mmCIF file of C-alpha atoms in Angstrom:
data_model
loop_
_atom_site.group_PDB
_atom_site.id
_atom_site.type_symbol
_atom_site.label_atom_id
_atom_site.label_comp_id
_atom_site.label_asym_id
_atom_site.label_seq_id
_atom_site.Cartn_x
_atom_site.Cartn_y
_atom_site.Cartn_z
ATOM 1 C CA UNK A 19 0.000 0.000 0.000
ATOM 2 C CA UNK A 20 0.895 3.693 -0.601
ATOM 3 C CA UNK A 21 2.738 5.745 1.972
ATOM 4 C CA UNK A 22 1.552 8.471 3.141
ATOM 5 C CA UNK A 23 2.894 11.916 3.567
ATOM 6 C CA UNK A 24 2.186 13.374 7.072
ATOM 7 C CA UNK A 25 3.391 16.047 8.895
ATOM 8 C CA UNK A 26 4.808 15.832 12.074
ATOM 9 C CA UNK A 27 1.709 17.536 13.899
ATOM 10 C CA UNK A 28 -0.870 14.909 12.390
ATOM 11 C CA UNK A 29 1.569 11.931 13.411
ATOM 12 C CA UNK A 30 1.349 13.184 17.021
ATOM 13 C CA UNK A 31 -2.427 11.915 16.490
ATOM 14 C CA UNK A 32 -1.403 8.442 16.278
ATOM 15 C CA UNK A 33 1.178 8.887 19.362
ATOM 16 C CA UNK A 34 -0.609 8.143 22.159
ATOM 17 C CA UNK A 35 -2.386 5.508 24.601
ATOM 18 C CA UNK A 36 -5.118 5.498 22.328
ATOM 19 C CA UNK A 37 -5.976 1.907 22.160
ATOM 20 C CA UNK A 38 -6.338 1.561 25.635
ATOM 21 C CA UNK A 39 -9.272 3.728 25.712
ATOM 22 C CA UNK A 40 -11.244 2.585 22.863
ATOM 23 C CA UNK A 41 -11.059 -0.940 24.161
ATOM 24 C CA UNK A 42 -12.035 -3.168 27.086
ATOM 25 C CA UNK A 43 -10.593 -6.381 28.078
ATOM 26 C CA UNK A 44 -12.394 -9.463 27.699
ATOM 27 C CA UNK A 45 -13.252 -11.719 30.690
ATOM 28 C CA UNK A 46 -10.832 -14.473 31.241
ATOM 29 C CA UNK A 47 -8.985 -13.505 28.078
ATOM 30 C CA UNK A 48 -10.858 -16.703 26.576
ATOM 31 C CA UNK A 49 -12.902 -16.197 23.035
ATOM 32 C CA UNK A 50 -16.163 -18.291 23.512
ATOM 33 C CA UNK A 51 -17.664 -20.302 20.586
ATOM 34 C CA UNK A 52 -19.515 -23.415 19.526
ATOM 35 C CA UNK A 53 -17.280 -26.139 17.801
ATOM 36 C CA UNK A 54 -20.797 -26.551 15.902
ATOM 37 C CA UNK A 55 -21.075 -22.703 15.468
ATOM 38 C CA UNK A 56 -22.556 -21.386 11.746
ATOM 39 C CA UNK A 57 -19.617 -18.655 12.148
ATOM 40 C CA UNK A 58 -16.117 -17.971 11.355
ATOM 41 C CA UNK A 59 -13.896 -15.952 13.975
ATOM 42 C CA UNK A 60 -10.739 -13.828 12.677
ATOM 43 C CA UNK A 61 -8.302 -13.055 15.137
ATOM 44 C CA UNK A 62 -6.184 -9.713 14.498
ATOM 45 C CA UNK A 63 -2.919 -9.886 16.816
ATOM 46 C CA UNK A 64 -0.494 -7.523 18.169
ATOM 47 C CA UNK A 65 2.216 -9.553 19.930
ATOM 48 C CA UNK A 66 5.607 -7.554 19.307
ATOM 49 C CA UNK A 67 6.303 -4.365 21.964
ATOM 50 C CA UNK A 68 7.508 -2.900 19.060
ATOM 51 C CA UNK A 69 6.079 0.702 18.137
ATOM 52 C CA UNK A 70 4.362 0.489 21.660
ATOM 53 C CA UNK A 71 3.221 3.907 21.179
ATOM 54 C CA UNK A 72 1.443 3.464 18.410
ATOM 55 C CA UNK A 73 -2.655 1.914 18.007
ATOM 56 C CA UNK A 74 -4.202 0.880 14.501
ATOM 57 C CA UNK A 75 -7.446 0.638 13.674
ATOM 58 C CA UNK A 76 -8.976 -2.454 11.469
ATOM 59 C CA UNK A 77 -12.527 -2.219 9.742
ATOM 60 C CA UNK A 78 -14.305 -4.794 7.500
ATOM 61 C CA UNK A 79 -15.757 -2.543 3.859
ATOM 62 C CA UNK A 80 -17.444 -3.754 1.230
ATOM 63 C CA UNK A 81 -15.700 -2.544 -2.230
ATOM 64 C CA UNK A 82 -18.767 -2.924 -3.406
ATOM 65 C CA UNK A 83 -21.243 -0.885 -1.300
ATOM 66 C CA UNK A 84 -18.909 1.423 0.788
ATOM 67 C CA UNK A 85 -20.679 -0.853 4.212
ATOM 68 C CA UNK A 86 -18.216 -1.089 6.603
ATOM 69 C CA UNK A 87 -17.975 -2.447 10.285
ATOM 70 C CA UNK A 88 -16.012 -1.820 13.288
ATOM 71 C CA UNK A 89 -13.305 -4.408 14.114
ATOM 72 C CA UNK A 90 -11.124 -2.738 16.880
ATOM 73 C CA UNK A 91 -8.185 -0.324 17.566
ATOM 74 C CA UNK A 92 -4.869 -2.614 18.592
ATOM 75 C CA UNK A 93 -2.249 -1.553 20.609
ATOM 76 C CA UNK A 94 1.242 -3.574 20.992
ATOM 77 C CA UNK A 95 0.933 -6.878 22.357
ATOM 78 C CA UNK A 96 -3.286 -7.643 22.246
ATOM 79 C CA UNK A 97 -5.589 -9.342 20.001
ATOM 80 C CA UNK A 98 -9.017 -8.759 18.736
ATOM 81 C CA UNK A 99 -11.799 -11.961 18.018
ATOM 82 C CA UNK A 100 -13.748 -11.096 15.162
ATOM 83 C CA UNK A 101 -16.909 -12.960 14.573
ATOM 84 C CA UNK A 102 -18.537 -13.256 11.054
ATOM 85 C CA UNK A 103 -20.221 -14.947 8.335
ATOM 86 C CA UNK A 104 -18.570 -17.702 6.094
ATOM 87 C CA UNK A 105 -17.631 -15.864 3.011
ATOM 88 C CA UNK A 106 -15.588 -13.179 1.298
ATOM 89 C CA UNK A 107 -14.216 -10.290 3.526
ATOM 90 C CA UNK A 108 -12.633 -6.995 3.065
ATOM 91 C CA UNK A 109 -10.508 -5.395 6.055
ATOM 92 C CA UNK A 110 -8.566 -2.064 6.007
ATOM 93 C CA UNK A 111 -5.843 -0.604 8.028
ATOM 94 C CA UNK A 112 -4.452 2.548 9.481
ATOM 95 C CA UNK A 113 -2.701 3.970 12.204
ATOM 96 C CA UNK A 114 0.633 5.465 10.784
ATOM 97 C CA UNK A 115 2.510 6.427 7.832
ATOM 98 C CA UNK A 116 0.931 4.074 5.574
ATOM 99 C CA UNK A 117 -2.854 1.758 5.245
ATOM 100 C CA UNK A 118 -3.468 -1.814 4.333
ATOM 101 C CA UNK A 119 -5.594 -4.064 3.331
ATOM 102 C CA UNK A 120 -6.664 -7.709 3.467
ATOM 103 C CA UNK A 121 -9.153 -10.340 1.642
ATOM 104 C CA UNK A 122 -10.346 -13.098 3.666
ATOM 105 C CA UNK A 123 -12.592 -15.712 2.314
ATOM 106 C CA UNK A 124 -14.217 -18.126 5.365
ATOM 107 C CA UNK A 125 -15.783 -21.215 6.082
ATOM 108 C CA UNK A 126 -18.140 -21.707 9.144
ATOM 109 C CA UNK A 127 -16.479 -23.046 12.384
ATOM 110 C CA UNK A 128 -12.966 -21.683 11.060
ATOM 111 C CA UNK A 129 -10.831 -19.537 12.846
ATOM 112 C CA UNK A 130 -8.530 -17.695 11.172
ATOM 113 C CA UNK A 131 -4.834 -15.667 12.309
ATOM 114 C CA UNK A 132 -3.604 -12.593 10.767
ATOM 115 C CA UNK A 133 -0.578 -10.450 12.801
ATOM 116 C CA UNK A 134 -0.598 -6.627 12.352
ATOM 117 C CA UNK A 135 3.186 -6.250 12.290
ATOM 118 C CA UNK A 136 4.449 -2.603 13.118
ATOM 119 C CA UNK A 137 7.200 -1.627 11.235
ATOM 120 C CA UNK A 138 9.448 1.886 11.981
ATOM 121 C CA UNK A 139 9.214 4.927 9.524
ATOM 122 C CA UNK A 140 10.228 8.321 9.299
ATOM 123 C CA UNK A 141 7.848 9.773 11.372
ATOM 124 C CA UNK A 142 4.734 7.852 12.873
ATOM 125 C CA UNK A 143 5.479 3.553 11.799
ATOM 126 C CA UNK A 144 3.617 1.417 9.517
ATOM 127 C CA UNK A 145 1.422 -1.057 10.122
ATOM 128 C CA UNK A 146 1.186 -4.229 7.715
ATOM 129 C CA UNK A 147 -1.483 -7.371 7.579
ATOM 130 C CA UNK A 148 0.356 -10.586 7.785
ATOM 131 C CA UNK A 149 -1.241 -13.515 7.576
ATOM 132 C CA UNK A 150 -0.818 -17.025 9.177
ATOM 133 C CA UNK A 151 -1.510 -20.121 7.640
ATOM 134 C CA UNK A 152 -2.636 -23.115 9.765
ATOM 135 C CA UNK A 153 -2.337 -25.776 7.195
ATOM 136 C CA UNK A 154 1.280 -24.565 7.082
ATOM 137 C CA UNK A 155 2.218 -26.400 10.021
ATOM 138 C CA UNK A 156 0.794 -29.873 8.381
ATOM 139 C CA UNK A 157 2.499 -28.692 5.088
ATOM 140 C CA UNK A 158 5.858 -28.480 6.647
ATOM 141 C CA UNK A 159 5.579 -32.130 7.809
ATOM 142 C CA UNK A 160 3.852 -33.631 4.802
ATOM 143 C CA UNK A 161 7.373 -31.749 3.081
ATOM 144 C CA UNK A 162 9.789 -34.122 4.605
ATOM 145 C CA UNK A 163 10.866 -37.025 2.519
ATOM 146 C CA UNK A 164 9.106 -35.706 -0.503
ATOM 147 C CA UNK A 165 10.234 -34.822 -3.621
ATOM 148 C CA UNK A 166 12.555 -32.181 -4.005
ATOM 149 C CA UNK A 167 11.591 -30.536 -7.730
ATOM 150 C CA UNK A 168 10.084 -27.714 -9.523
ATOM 151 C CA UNK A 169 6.785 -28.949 -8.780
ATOM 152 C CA UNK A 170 7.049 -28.607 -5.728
ATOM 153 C CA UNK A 171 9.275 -25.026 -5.263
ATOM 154 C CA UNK A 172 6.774 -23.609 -7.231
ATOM 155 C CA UNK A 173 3.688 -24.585 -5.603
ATOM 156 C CA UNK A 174 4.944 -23.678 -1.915
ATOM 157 C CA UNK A 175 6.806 -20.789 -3.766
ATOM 158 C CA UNK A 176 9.792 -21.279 -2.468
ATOM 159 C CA UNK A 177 12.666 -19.418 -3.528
ATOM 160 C CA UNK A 178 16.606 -20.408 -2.884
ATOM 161 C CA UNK A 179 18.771 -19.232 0.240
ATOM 162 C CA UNK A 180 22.092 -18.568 -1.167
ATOM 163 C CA UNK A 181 24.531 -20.801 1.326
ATOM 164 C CA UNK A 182 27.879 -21.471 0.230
ATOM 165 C CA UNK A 183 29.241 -24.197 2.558
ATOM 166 C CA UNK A 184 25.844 -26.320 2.314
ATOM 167 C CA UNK A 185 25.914 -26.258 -1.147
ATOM 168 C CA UNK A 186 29.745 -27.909 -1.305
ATOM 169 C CA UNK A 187 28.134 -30.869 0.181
ATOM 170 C CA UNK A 188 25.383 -30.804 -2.415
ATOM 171 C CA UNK A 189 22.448 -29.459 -0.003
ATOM 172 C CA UNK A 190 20.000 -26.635 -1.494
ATOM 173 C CA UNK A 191 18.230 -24.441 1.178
ATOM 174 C CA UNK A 192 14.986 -22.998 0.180
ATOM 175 C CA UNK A 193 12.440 -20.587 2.091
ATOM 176 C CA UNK A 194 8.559 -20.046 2.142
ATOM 177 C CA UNK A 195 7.611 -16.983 3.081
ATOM 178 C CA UNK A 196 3.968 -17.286 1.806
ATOM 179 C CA UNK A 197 4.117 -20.156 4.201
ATOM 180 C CA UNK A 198 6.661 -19.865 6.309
ATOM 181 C CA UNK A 199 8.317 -22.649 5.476
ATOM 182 C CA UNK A 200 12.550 -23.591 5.253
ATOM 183 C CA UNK A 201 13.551 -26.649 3.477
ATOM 184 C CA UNK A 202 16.648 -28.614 2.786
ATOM 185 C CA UNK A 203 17.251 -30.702 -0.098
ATOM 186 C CA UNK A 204 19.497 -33.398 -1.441
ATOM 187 C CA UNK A 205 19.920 -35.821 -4.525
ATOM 188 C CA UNK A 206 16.298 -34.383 -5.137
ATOM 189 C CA UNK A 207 14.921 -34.901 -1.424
ATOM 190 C CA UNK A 208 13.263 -32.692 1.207
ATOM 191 C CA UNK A 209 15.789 -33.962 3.628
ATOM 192 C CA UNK A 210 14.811 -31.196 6.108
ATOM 193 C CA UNK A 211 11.395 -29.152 6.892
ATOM 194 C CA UNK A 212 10.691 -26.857 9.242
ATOM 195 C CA UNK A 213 7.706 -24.813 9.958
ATOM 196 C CA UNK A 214 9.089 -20.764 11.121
ATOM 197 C CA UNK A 215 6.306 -19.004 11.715
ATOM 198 C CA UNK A 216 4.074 -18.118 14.656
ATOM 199 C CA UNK A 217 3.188 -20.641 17.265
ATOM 200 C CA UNK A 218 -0.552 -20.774 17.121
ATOM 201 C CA UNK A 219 -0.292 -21.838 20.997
ATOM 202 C CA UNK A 220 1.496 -18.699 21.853
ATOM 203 C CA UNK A 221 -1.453 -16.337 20.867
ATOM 204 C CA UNK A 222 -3.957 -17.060 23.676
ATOM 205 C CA UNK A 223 -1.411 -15.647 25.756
ATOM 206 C CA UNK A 224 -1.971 -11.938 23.929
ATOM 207 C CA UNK A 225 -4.561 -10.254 25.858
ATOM 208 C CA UNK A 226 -7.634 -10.392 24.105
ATOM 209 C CA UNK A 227 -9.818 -6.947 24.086
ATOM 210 C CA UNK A 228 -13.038 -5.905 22.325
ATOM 211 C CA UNK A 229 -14.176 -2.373 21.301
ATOM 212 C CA UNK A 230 -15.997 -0.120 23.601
ATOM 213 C CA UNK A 231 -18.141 3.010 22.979
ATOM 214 C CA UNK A 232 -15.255 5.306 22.437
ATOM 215 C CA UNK A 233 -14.015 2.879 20.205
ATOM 216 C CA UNK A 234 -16.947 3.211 17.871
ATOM 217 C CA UNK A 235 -17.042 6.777 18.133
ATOM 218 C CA UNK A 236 -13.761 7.080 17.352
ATOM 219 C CA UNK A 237 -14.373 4.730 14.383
ATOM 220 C CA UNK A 238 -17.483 6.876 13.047
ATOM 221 C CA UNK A 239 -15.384 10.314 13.708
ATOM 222 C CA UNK A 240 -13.263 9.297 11.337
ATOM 223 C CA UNK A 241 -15.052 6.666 8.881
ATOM 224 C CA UNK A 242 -15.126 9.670 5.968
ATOM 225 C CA UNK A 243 -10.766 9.325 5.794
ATOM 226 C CA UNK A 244 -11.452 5.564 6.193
ATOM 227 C CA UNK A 245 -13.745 5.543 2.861
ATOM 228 C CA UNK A 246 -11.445 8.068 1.387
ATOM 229 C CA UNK A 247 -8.208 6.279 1.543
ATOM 230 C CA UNK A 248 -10.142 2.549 0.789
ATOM 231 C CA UNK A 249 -11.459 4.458 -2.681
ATOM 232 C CA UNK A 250 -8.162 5.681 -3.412
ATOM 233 C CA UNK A 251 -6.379 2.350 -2.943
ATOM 234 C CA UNK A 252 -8.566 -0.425 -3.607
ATOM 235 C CA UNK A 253 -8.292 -0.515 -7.407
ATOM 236 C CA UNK A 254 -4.489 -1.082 -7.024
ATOM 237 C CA UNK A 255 -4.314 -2.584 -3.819
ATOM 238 C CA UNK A 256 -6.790 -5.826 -5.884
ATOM 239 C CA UNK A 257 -4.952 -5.565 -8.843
ATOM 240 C CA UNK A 258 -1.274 -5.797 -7.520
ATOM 241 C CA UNK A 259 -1.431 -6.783 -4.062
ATOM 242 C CA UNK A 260 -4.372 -8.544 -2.638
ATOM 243 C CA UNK A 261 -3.488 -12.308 -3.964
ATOM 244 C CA UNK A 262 0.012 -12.420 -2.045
ATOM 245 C CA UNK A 263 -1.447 -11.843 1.492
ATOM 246 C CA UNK A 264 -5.445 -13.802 0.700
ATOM 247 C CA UNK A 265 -6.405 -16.546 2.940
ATOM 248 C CA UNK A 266 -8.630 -19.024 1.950
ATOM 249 C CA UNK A 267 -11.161 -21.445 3.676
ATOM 250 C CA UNK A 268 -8.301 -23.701 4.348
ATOM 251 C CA UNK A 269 -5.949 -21.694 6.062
ATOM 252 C CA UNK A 270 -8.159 -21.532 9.039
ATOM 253 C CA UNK A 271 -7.990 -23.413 11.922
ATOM 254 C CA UNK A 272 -11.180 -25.715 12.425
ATOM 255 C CA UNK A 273 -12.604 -25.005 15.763
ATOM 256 C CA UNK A 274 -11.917 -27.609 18.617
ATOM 257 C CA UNK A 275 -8.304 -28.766 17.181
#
């Protein structure tokens, strides 16, 4: 997504303990659901410290209609349950020098993992979807022993890891990172796999918070810069963007596992 161009003044906006007052905790830090629910549940996570003093707010739009809903406003190191409908779903970003957006398509009694990973800039951070793939974790063991051709770098799209001293003893190194996935290969051979990504364990230990009235006050103050910035974007973001960060029905997590 674009950058954008703020002033020192309007990055103060985003500088302060913002999320903490737009948000409540929930009880027990425990999302409740039926295993035999008719609902997905997305679950936006803030784990790292990092650009503590910084919030971003998520919202689901439809490119479609301009309808959008209220997600939350994250701060560093909490996590948002999101219940919805099986289907297609739109979700925007901001909160610094930059937006993003994400396409999530659902299937009932799915829950599905995407990080909001703050990154530095020049004045205020940026704030980037990143998604996590469950059947990742089952990929990366199904990978060892297998076949070790261009099948099968191009469907996990894994690209080489330049390694002098492994390749004198005729091992190739190759990484994921639409799956998060390393590999080692020899005489044609996943001889090693191994999953690098988030452990899906590890996120129930995030505080989990939901939105509170301020939140959704805040979100309606400024819903018009929301819409503005989503219309601006969209075509581009779809075009050029939108297939290398999509998750799919079956890179949820089924509910109960």
């Amino acid at each position: 997504m674009k950058y954008k161009i703020i002033s020192l003044v309007a990055a103060s906006f985003f500088f302060s303990g913002c999320a903490g007052s737009l948000s409540t905790a929930v009880p027990n830090n425990t999302i409740t659901y039926s295993e035999q629910t008719e609902n997905a549940y997305i679950v936006f996570s803030r784990p790292s410290i990092l650009g503590a003093a910084l919030s971003n707010t998520i919202i689901e739009f439809d490119p479609k209609t301009n309808h959008t809903k209220y997600v939350g406003t994250l701060g560093a190191q909490t996590r948002i349950a999101y219940r919805t409908s099986p289907g297609t779903h739109y979700f925007y970003m901001s909160g610094g020098e930059n937006d993003d957006m994400i396409k999530i398509t659902t299937q009932k009694a799915t829950e599905y993992y995407v990080h909001t990973q703050a990154q530095m800039g020049l004045v205020a951070g940026r704030f980037y979807f990143k998604p996590i793939r469950y059947h990742s974790v089952k990929t990366a063991k199904a990978l060892k022993n297998a076949a070790c051709d261009q099948k099968v770098l191009n469907q996990y799209m894994f690209k080489a890891i330049k390694d002098d001293s492994s390749n004198l003893l005729g091992i190739n190194k190759y990484h994921s990172t639409k799956h998060n996935i390393d590999i080692e290969c020899k005489k044609g051979t996943v001889t090693k796999s191994k999953y690098t990504g988030v452990i899906f364990e590890e996120l129930s230990e995030t505080p989990l918070i939901q939105p509170n009235e301020k939140g959704y006050a805040y979100y309606k103050e400024h819903l018009p810069n929301y819409l503005q910035e989503i219309k601006e974007d969209f075509a581009e973001w779809d075009r050029e963007n939108s297939a290398q960060t999509a998750l799919h029905p079956n890179d949820g997590k089924p509910l109960g596992q």
